[in-house]
Coordinates of C-alpha atoms in Angstrom, one line a residue:
M1 CA 146.7 116.9 97.6
A2 CA 150.3 115.9 96.2
A3 CA 149.3 111.8 96.2
V4 CA 146.5 113.3 93.4
S5 CA 149.0 115.7 91.4
A6 CA 151.6 112.4 91.5
F7 CA 149.2 110.2 89.7
R8 CA 147.5 112.7 87.2
G9 CA 151.4 112.9 86.1
V10 CA 151.5 109.6 85.2
A11 CA 148.0 109.1 83.9
Y12 CA 148.1 112.2 81.7
G13 CA 150.6 111.1 79.1
R14 CA 154.0 111.9 80.9
L15 CA 155.0 108.2 81.2
P16 CA 152.6 106.7 78.7
L17 CA 152.4 103.0 78.9
L18 CA 151.7 102.5 74.9
Q19 CA 152.7 106.0 73.1
H20 CA 150.9 106.2 69.6
P21 CA 152.8 107.6 66.8
Q22 CA 150.0 110.7 66.4
L23 CA 150.5 111.7 69.7
P24 CA 152.4 115.0 69.7
V25 CA 156.4 114.6 71.5
T26 CA 157.5 117.4 73.1
R27 CA 160.9 118.3 72.1
I28 CA 163.7 120.4 73.9
S29 CA 166.1 122.4 72.5
S30 CA 169.9 121.8 72.9
R31 CA 171.0 125.2 71.7
P32 CA 172.2 127.3 74.2
R33 CA 170.4 130.7 75.2
R34 CA 171.7 134.1 74.6
L35 CA 172.3 135.7 78.3
N36 CA 171.4 139.2 78.8
G37 CA 174.1 141.4 80.0
R38 CA 172.7 141.1 83.6
C39 CA 173.9 137.7 84.0
T40 CA 177.2 137.7 84.8
R41 CA 179.4 134.5 84.6
S42 CA 180.1 134.7 88.5
T43 CA 175.9 134.3 88.9
L44 CA 176.3 131.5 86.5
F45 CA 178.6 129.7 88.1
A46 CA 177.0 130.4 91.4
R47 CA 173.8 128.7 90.2
Y48 CA 175.7 125.8 88.4
S49 CA 177.8 125.1 91.7
Q50 CA 174.2 125.1 93.9
T51 CA 173.0 122.5 91.3
Q52 CA 175.9 120.4 91.3
D53 CA 175.5 120.3 95.5
L54 CA 172.0 119.6 95.3
F55 CA 172.7 116.8 92.9
T56 CA 175.7 115.4 94.9
S57 CA 173.6 115.6 98.1
R58 CA 170.7 113.5 96.5
L59 CA 172.6 111.2 94.7
Q60 CA 174.7 110.3 98.5
D61 CA 171.2 109.5 99.9
S62 CA 170.2 107.6 97.2
M63 CA 173.3 105.4 97.2
A64 CA 172.9 105.0 101.1
N65 CA 169.6 103.8 100.6
L66 CA 170.5 101.7 97.6
P67 CA 171.2 98.4 100.0
K68 CA 168.7 98.8 102.1
L69 CA 166.2 98.9 99.2
V70 CA 168.1 96.2 97.3
E71 CA 167.9 93.8 100.7
E72 CA 164.4 94.6 100.8
I73 CA 163.5 93.5 97.2
I74 CA 165.1 90.4 97.7
Q75 CA 163.6 89.4 100.8
I76 CA 160.3 90.3 99.5
S77 CA 161.0 88.2 96.2
I78 CA 162.1 85.2 98.6
N79 CA 159.0 85.5 100.7
T80 CA 156.7 85.7 97.5
G81 CA 158.0 82.3 96.0
P82 CA 157.4 80.9 92.5
R83 CA 154.0 82.5 92.3
G84 CA 155.7 85.5 91.2
P85 CA 157.3 84.8 87.7
I86 CA 153.9 82.8 87.5
R87 CA 151.8 86.0 87.9
L88 CA 154.3 88.0 85.6
A89 CA 153.4 85.9 83.1
Q90 CA 149.6 86.2 83.6
G91 CA 150.4 90.0 83.6
I92 CA 152.2 90.1 80.5
Q93 CA 149.1 87.9 78.7
A94 CA 146.5 90.5 80.3
V95 CA 148.6 93.6 79.1
I96 CA 149.0 91.6 75.4
G97 CA 145.3 91.3 75.9
V98 CA 144.0 94.9 76.5
G99 CA 146.4 96.5 74.5
T100 CA 145.0 94.4 71.3
E101 CA 141.8 95.5 72.4
W102 CA 143.1 99.2 72.7
L103 CA 145.2 98.9 68.9
E104 CA 141.7 97.6 67.6
D105 CA 139.6 100.7 69.3
V106 CA 142.6 102.7 67.6
S107 CA 142.3 101.5 64.4
K108 CA 138.6 102.4 64.3
S109 CA 138.9 105.7 65.7
S110 CA 141.6 106.6 63.0
S111 CA 139.5 105.8 60.1
S112 CA 136.6 107.8 61.2
T113 CA 138.4 110.9 62.7
S114 CA 141.4 112.6 62.3
R115 CA 142.2 113.2 65.6
L116 CA 142.3 110.4 68.5
P117 CA 139.9 110.7 71.4
T118 CA 141.7 111.7 74.9
Q119 CA 141.0 107.9 76.2
L120 CA 142.5 106.4 73.2
Q121 CA 145.6 108.5 73.3
L122 CA 146.4 107.7 76.9
G123 CA 146.6 104.7 76.1
L124 CA 146.6 101.6 78.8
L125 CA 147.1 104.2 81.2
S126 CA 143.7 105.6 80.4
P127 CA 141.0 104.8 82.9
L128 CA 138.5 103.0 80.9
Y129 CA 141.9 100.4 79.7
L130 CA 143.1 100.4 83.1
R131 CA 139.9 99.5 84.4
K132 CA 139.6 96.8 81.8
L133 CA 143.3 95.5 82.5
F134 CA 142.3 95.3 86.2
E135 CA 139.5 93.2 85.7
R136 CA 141.7 90.7 83.6
M137 CA 144.2 90.4 86.4
G138 CA 141.8 89.1 88.6
A139 CA 141.2 89.5 92.5
T140 CA 143.6 91.7 93.7
Y141 CA 143.3 94.1 91.2
I142 CA 140.0 94.1 91.1
K143 CA 139.9 94.9 94.7
L144 CA 142.5 97.8 93.8
G145 CA 140.1 98.9 91.5
Q146 CA 137.4 99.2 94.1
F147 CA 139.9 100.6 96.4
I148 CA 140.3 103.5 93.8
A149 CA 136.6 104.1 93.5
S150 CA 136.1 104.3 97.1
A151 CA 139.1 106.7 97.6
P152 CA 138.2 109.9 95.9
T153 CA 140.9 111.6 98.1
V154 CA 143.5 110.3 96.6
F155 CA 143.0 109.5 93.2
P156 CA 142.2 112.0 89.7
P157 CA 138.2 111.8 89.6
E158 CA 138.2 110.1 86.0
Y159 CA 139.5 107.0 87.5
V160 CA 137.1 107.3 91.0
Q161 CA 134.2 107.4 88.4
E162 CA 135.5 104.5 86.0
F163 CA 136.5 102.4 88.6
Q164 CA 132.7 102.5 89.7
Y165 CA 131.8 99.8 87.1
C166 CA 134.7 97.5 88.4
F167 CA 132.5 94.5 89.0
D168 CA 133.7 91.5 91.2
R169 CA 132.6 88.8 89.4
A170 CA 134.1 85.5 88.8
P171 CA 133.5 82.0 87.7
A172 CA 133.0 79.4 90.3
V173 CA 135.2 76.9 91.4
P174 CA 134.4 73.2 90.8
F175 CA 133.0 72.0 93.8
E176 CA 136.0 69.3 94.3
E177 CA 138.4 72.0 94.9
I178 CA 135.8 73.8 97.8
Q179 CA 135.6 70.0 99.6
K180 CA 139.5 69.8 100.1
V181 CA 139.6 73.3 101.5
L182 CA 137.0 72.5 103.8
R183 CA 138.7 69.3 105.0
D184 CA 142.5 71.0 105.0
E185 CA 140.9 73.9 107.6
L186 CA 138.3 72.4 109.4
G187 CA 140.8 68.8 110.2
R188 CA 137.9 66.6 109.9
P189 CA 135.7 64.9 107.3
I190 CA 132.7 67.1 105.7
D191 CA 130.1 64.9 106.7
S192 CA 131.2 64.7 110.1
I193 CA 129.9 68.6 110.3
Y194 CA 127.5 69.2 107.4
E195 CA 124.4 67.0 106.5
Y196 CA 124.7 68.7 103.5
V197 CA 126.1 71.0 101.3
D198 CA 124.8 72.3 98.1
P199 CA 127.2 72.0 95.4
T200 CA 126.0 74.8 93.6
P201 CA 126.9 78.1 94.8
I202 CA 124.8 80.8 96.1
A203 CA 127.6 83.5 94.9
S204 CA 131.4 83.6 93.1
A205 CA 133.3 86.4 93.9
S206 CA 137.0 87.1 92.8
I207 CA 138.1 86.3 96.3
A208 CA 135.5 83.5 98.0
Q209 CA 132.2 81.7 97.4
V210 CA 129.3 80.9 99.1
H211 CA 127.4 77.4 99.4
G212 CA 124.2 76.4 100.9
A213 CA 124.3 73.9 104.0
R214 CA 123.0 72.2 106.8
L215 CA 124.7 71.1 110.2
R216 CA 124.3 67.6 111.3
G217 CA 122.7 67.2 114.7
S218 CA 121.2 70.5 114.9
K219 CA 119.5 70.6 111.7
E220 CA 120.2 74.4 111.4
D221 CA 120.7 75.9 108.1
V222 CA 123.8 77.6 107.2
V223 CA 126.0 79.2 104.8
I224 CA 129.7 78.2 104.1
K225 CA 131.9 80.9 102.8
V226 CA 135.3 79.6 101.1
L227 CA 138.1 81.4 100.3
K228 CA 138.5 80.1 96.7
P229 CA 141.9 77.8 96.7
G230 CA 145.4 79.8 95.9
I231 CA 144.0 83.4 96.2
E232 CA 145.7 84.4 99.0
D233 CA 149.0 83.2 97.2
I234 CA 148.2 85.2 94.5
L235 CA 147.2 88.1 96.3
V236 CA 150.8 88.5 98.1
A237 CA 152.5 88.0 95.0
D238 CA 150.3 90.8 93.4
L239 CA 150.6 93.1 96.6
N240 CA 154.8 92.9 96.8
F241 CA 154.9 93.7 93.1
V242 CA 152.7 96.5 93.8
Y243 CA 154.9 97.5 96.8
I244 CA 158.2 97.1 95.3
V245 CA 157.1 99.4 92.4
A246 CA 156.1 101.8 94.7
R247 CA 159.4 101.6 96.5
I248 CA 161.5 101.9 93.5
L249 CA 159.3 105.0 92.2
E250 CA 160.2 106.7 95.8
F251 CA 163.9 105.7 95.2
L252 CA 164.1 107.1 91.7
N253 CA 162.0 110.4 92.7
P254 CA 162.5 110.9 96.1
E255 CA 160.0 114.0 95.6
L256 CA 157.0 111.4 95.9
N257 CA 158.0 110.9 99.1
R258 CA 155.5 113.8 99.9
T259 CA 152.8 111.8 98.3
S260 CA 152.8 109.2 101.0
L261 CA 153.2 106.6 98.1
V262 CA 154.2 104.0 100.1
A263 CA 152.2 104.6 102.7
I264 CA 149.1 104.0 100.7
V265 CA 149.8 101.0 99.2
K266 CA 150.6 99.7 102.7
D267 CA 147.2 100.8 103.3
I268 CA 145.8 99.1 100.3
R269 CA 147.6 95.9 101.4
E270 CA 146.7 95.7 105.1
S271 CA 142.7 96.2 103.9
M272 CA 143.2 93.4 101.1
L273 CA 144.7 90.8 103.1
E274 CA 142.1 91.5 106.0
E275 CA 139.6 90.5 103.7
V276 CA 140.7 87.3 103.1
D277 CA 141.2 86.3 106.4
F278 CA 138.0 85.0 107.6
N279 CA 138.9 85.0 111.6
K280 CA 138.5 88.7 111.2
E281 CA 135.2 89.0 109.6
A282 CA 133.8 87.1 112.0
V283 CA 135.2 89.3 115.0
N284 CA 133.3 92.1 113.0
I285 CA 130.3 90.2 112.9
E286 CA 130.4 89.2 116.7
S287 CA 131.3 92.8 117.8
F288 CA 128.0 94.0 115.8
R289 CA 126.2 91.3 117.2
R290 CA 127.0 92.2 120.8
Y291 CA 126.4 95.6 119.8
L292 CA 122.7 94.5 118.7
E293 CA 122.4 93.0 122.1
T294 CA 123.6 95.6 124.6
M295 CA 121.5 98.1 123.0
G296 CA 118.2 95.9 123.0
L297 CA 118.0 95.8 119.1
T298 CA 117.8 91.9 118.7
R299 CA 114.0 92.3 117.6
Q300 CA 114.7 94.7 115.1
A301 CA 117.8 94.0 113.4
T302 CA 120.3 91.3 113.5
A303 CA 123.5 89.9 111.6
P304 CA 124.0 86.0 111.0
K305 CA 125.2 83.7 114.0
V306 CA 129.0 82.7 113.4
Y307 CA 129.6 78.9 114.2
Q308 CA 133.4 79.4 115.8
Q309 CA 134.2 75.7 116.2
Y310 CA 133.2 75.3 112.2
S311 CA 135.4 78.4 110.8
G312 CA 138.7 79.4 110.4
R313 CA 141.0 81.4 108.6
R314 CA 139.9 80.5 105.0
V315 CA 136.1 78.9 106.3
L316 CA 133.2 80.8 107.9
T317 CA 130.3 79.1 108.7
M318 CA 127.4 81.5 109.4
E319 CA 123.5 80.9 110.2
R320 CA 121.4 81.4 107.1
L321 CA 119.2 84.3 107.1
Y322 CA 116.1 84.1 104.7
G323 CA 115.0 87.5 103.5
V324 CA 114.5 89.9 100.6
P325 CA 117.2 92.6 99.1
L326 CA 115.6 96.7 100.1
T327 CA 114.8 97.0 96.8
D328 CA 112.1 94.1 96.3
L329 CA 109.2 96.3 97.1
D330 CA 106.4 93.6 96.2
S331 CA 107.9 90.8 98.4
I332 CA 108.8 93.9 101.5
N333 CA 104.8 95.0 101.0
S334 CA 104.0 91.5 101.8
L335 CA 106.3 91.2 104.6
V336 CA 105.5 94.2 106.5
S337 CA 102.7 96.8 106.2
N338 CA 104.6 100.3 106.5
P339 CA 108.2 99.8 104.3
E340 CA 109.3 103.2 106.0
T341 CA 109.1 101.9 109.7
S342 CA 111.6 99.0 108.3
L343 CA 113.6 101.8 106.5
I344 CA 113.9 104.1 109.8
T345 CA 115.0 101.2 112.1
A346 CA 118.0 100.0 109.3
L347 CA 119.0 103.7 109.5
N348 CA 118.7 104.0 112.8
V349 CA 120.8 100.4 113.8
W350 CA 123.2 101.7 110.8
F351 CA 124.0 105.1 112.8
G352 CA 124.5 103.4 116.1
S353 CA 126.9 101.3 114.9
L354 CA 129.5 103.8 114.2
L355 CA 130.5 104.8 117.5
A356 CA 129.3 101.6 119.4
C357 CA 131.4 99.3 117.2
E358 CA 135.0 99.6 116.5
T359 CA 134.0 99.2 113.0
F360 CA 131.2 99.6 110.6
H361 CA 129.4 98.3 107.7
A362 CA 131.4 99.9 104.9
D363 CA 129.0 97.9 102.3
V364 CA 125.7 98.2 102.6
H365 CA 124.3 97.9 99.2
A366 CA 121.1 95.6 98.5
G367 CA 122.6 92.4 98.3
N368 CA 123.8 92.8 102.3
L369 CA 120.9 95.0 103.4
W370 CA 118.0 92.7 103.7
L371 CA 114.5 92.7 105.3
L372 CA 114.0 89.5 106.9
H373 CA 110.9 87.0 106.7
D374 CA 110.7 87.9 110.5
G375 CA 110.4 91.1 109.8
R376 CA 114.1 92.3 111.3
I377 CA 116.6 94.1 108.9
G378 CA 119.6 91.4 108.1
F379 CA 122.9 93.2 107.6
L380 CA 125.2 90.2 105.8
D381 CA 128.7 90.2 104.6
F382 CA 131.3 92.2 106.8
G383 CA 134.3 91.6 105.1
I384 CA 134.3 95.4 104.0
V385 CA 134.5 97.7 107.1
G386 CA 135.2 100.9 107.8
R387 CA 136.7 102.6 111.2
I388 CA 135.9 106.3 112.3
S389 CA 137.4 108.2 115.0
P390 CA 135.4 110.2 117.5
K391 CA 136.9 113.4 116.1
T392 CA 135.6 112.7 112.5
W393 CA 132.3 111.6 113.3
A394 CA 131.9 114.9 115.2
A395 CA 132.6 116.5 112.2
M396 CA 130.7 114.3 110.1
E397 CA 127.7 115.1 112.4
V398 CA 127.8 118.7 111.7
F399 CA 128.1 118.3 107.7
L400 CA 125.1 116.1 107.6
A401 CA 122.9 118.6 109.7
S402 CA 124.3 121.2 108.0
I403 CA 123.0 119.1 104.3
A404 CA 119.4 118.6 105.5
T405 CA 119.4 122.5 106.6
E406 CA 121.7 124.0 103.7
E407 CA 123.7 125.6 106.4
Y408 CA 126.3 126.1 103.9
E409 CA 129.0 127.4 106.8
S410 CA 128.6 125.1 108.7
M411 CA 129.2 122.5 106.2
A412 CA 132.3 124.2 105.1
S413 CA 133.6 124.9 109.0
A414 CA 132.8 120.8 109.4
L415 CA 134.7 119.8 106.3
I416 CA 137.8 122.0 107.1
E417 CA 138.0 120.5 110.9
M418 CA 137.3 117.0 109.3
G419 CA 140.4 117.5 106.3
A420 CA 144.2 118.0 107.1
T421 CA 145.6 121.3 105.7
N422 CA 148.6 123.3 106.5
K423 CA 147.3 126.7 105.5
D424 CA 144.1 129.0 106.4
V425 CA 141.1 128.7 104.3
D426 CA 138.7 131.3 103.3
S427 CA 135.6 129.3 104.8
K428 CA 133.0 131.9 103.9
A429 CA 134.8 131.6 99.9
F430 CA 134.4 127.5 100.5
A431 CA 130.9 127.7 101.5
R432 CA 129.6 130.0 98.3
D433 CA 131.5 127.1 96.6
L434 CA 129.8 124.1 98.3
E435 CA 126.3 126.0 98.0
K436 CA 127.0 126.2 94.2
I437 CA 127.5 122.4 94.1
F438 CA 124.6 121.5 96.4
S439 CA 122.1 123.2 94.6
S440 CA 122.5 120.7 91.7
I441 CA 121.2 118.5 94.2
Q442 CA 117.7 118.7 93.2
D443 CA 118.4 118.1 89.7
L444 CA 119.1 114.7 90.1
D445 CA 117.5 112.3 87.7
T446 CA 115.9 109.6 89.7
E447 CA 113.6 106.7 88.5
I448 CA 111.7 103.8 89.8
I449 CA 111.6 101.2 87.6
V450 CA 108.1 98.7 88.3
A451 CA 108.7 95.3 86.9
T452 CA 105.5 92.8 87.0
A453 CA 105.8 89.5 86.3
R454 CA 102.9 86.7 86.1
G455 CA 103.5 83.6 87.7
T456 CA 103.8 80.0 85.9
N457 CA 101.4 78.3 88.0
T458 CA 99.2 81.1 89.6
N459 CA 97.2 84.4 88.2
A460 CA 99.6 86.0 90.9
T461 CA 101.6 88.6 89.7
A462 CA 104.6 90.0 91.2
V463 CA 106.0 93.1 91.6
S464 CA 109.6 94.4 92.0
A465 CA 110.8 98.1 91.9
N466 CA 114.4 99.2 91.7
V467 CA 115.5 102.7 92.0
L468 CA 117.7 104.3 88.9
V469 CA 119.8 107.0 89.8
D470 CA 122.4 108.3 87.4
E471 CA 125.5 106.8 89.1
R472 CA 127.8 109.2 87.3
Q473 CA 125.4 112.3 88.8
M474 CA 125.8 111.0 91.9
N475 CA 129.3 110.1 92.1
A476 CA 129.9 113.7 90.4
L477 CA 128.4 115.2 93.0
F478 CA 130.7 113.9 95.8
L479 CA 133.5 114.1 93.2
D480 CA 132.7 117.7 93.3
V481 CA 132.8 118.1 96.5
V482 CA 136.0 116.7 97.0
R483 CA 137.5 118.5 94.5
V484 CA 136.4 121.6 95.5
S485 CA 137.6 121.2 99.2
E486 CA 141.2 120.4 97.3
S487 CA 141.7 123.5 95.9
Y488 CA 141.5 125.0 99.7
G489 CA 144.1 122.5 100.7
L490 CA 142.1 119.7 102.0
R491 CA 142.4 116.0 102.1
F492 CA 140.3 113.7 104.0
P493 CA 140.5 110.3 105.6
R494 CA 139.2 107.4 103.8
E495 CA 136.3 106.8 105.9
F496 CA 134.7 110.2 105.0
A497 CA 134.3 108.5 101.3
L498 CA 133.1 105.3 102.9
L499 CA 130.6 107.0 105.1
M500 CA 129.1 109.0 102.0
K501 CA 128.9 105.9 99.9
Q502 CA 126.9 104.2 102.5
L503 CA 124.4 107.6 103.0
L504 CA 124.0 107.1 99.3
Y505 CA 123.1 103.7 99.3
F506 CA 120.4 104.9 101.8
D507 CA 119.1 108.2 100.0
R508 CA 118.0 105.5 97.4
Y509 CA 116.5 103.1 99.6
T510 CA 114.3 106.5 100.9
R511 CA 113.5 107.1 97.5
L512 CA 111.9 103.8 97.4
L513 CA 110.7 102.7 100.1
A514 CA 109.7 106.3 101.8
P515 CA 109.9 108.9 99.6
N516 CA 108.7 111.9 101.5
L517 CA 111.2 111.4 104.3
N518 CA 114.3 113.4 104.9
M519 CA 116.2 110.8 107.0
L520 CA 118.9 114.0 108.0
Q521 CA 116.0 115.5 109.7
D522 CA 113.4 113.1 110.5
Q523 CA 112.7 113.2 114.3
R524 CA 112.5 109.2 114.3
I525 CA 116.4 109.2 112.8
S526 CA 118.6 109.1 115.6
I527 CA 122.3 110.3 114.6
V528 CA 124.6 109.1 117.6
S529 CA 126.2 112.0 119.1
N530 CA 129.5 112.2 119.5
R531 CA 129.2 112.6 123.1
R532 CA 128.8 108.5 123.2
S533 CA 132.2 108.2 122.0
S534 CA 133.3 107.1 125.3
N535 CA 131.4 104.0 125.1
R536 CA 132.6 102.8 122.0
N537 CA 134.4 100.0 124.0
I538 CA 131.6 98.3 125.6
Y539 CA 130.4 96.6 122.6
Q540 CA 133.6 95.0 121.5

């Protein structure tokens, strides 16, 4: 809650990046107020002395910490190297670009209305323009934006809502540069490993791009995930800058220590740097595959095999899986007779991995969860994973069960158990507030859009479907739970938000593939009991 308050203080005009002349300015009068008869000179002097002592104490603490701060800034600047000034110049260019866009919008709005909308009053610190600035700044800030979108317990709801639209898309790097990364990372000629590498990427994001290939000798089809050249230097430079800013802010305002600002930045830094180390992603994949083998689930689901000998920190060579996303209704019906059974399999495998693996797949959107041509469920891309403690999952189980049964007092108790708080919570009042929120879930607008297209060489008609759920409504529901919980002094661990996001994905698949299925009550779906948490390390 403190972190949210601190962020809101900056976001809502206390420190505007671009102050517009129409904005109201609060002026503080310097004329002394008249004191009433009860306020004596001695009382005033005592208060002055206390204030002076407090100021002196804080100043002494700050001066004592100043050498350490300066030393840390110098060391980080040295580690950043020449990339720092380059990124600073790029940052200034991005600010000018978005600032120009903001000024144009202000000009248009000023000519049509007498009062500026709040979005424009906040300048570049408004959710919309800050998101646009992050997208212009590239990989680090796009990932930071995605972190904001997945952390409603840390950031204000307006920012969480807006950063849902922070898209991770980027132009492809020329194939010649990808070839150089392959040669440098693998330490041998490319054609000694791969018989063929498709120069046109299958996908390109801010951090990496993926190419199809075929192994020499075995003739196996593979995909190669390659870290884009220079991206790690950019990440380090950007994250070091964000860390320095956080340290300086805490130095200037010791009250920010309560918001754990530096700790939050460290958490972001650690998670981002993990994502650009493909050795860690390989470990996540292998852990998941061992879980499937140990549980006897390899006929129901799989994850791509990692070719360790052809992989490294910047290159990940994996088995190529062929299939379709869980939203491709026409293809799914041609592959399996009962799509509901496939969805139940996906749910059971994912729920089972929450405690059986050290990490769980925390990005099961349709691009990463496929129905394969052989009928199995394919889990792809383990770059974003979550970690959940047995205590959190025990509370999460009760929370999920209470959603299904609409037992709001149990739901309140579970959320209280999961959230960190240092005060007593009125569970009955909390339960009543939760009931008001969840009664609105029935009003969510859900629409299944079916698109048909006739083939060019045949008379066959292809049918594809997608579930369109109003993103703002879905996010608003979750944010309402967080907002109400915070009003009772609760702060949830980040994995709670990650889990809820995956459950929303599965809810959409359910509405499309099995509209009559209740995934939290159906006896065919097994939500792993916390009693089995002692088996977690078996599959690592």
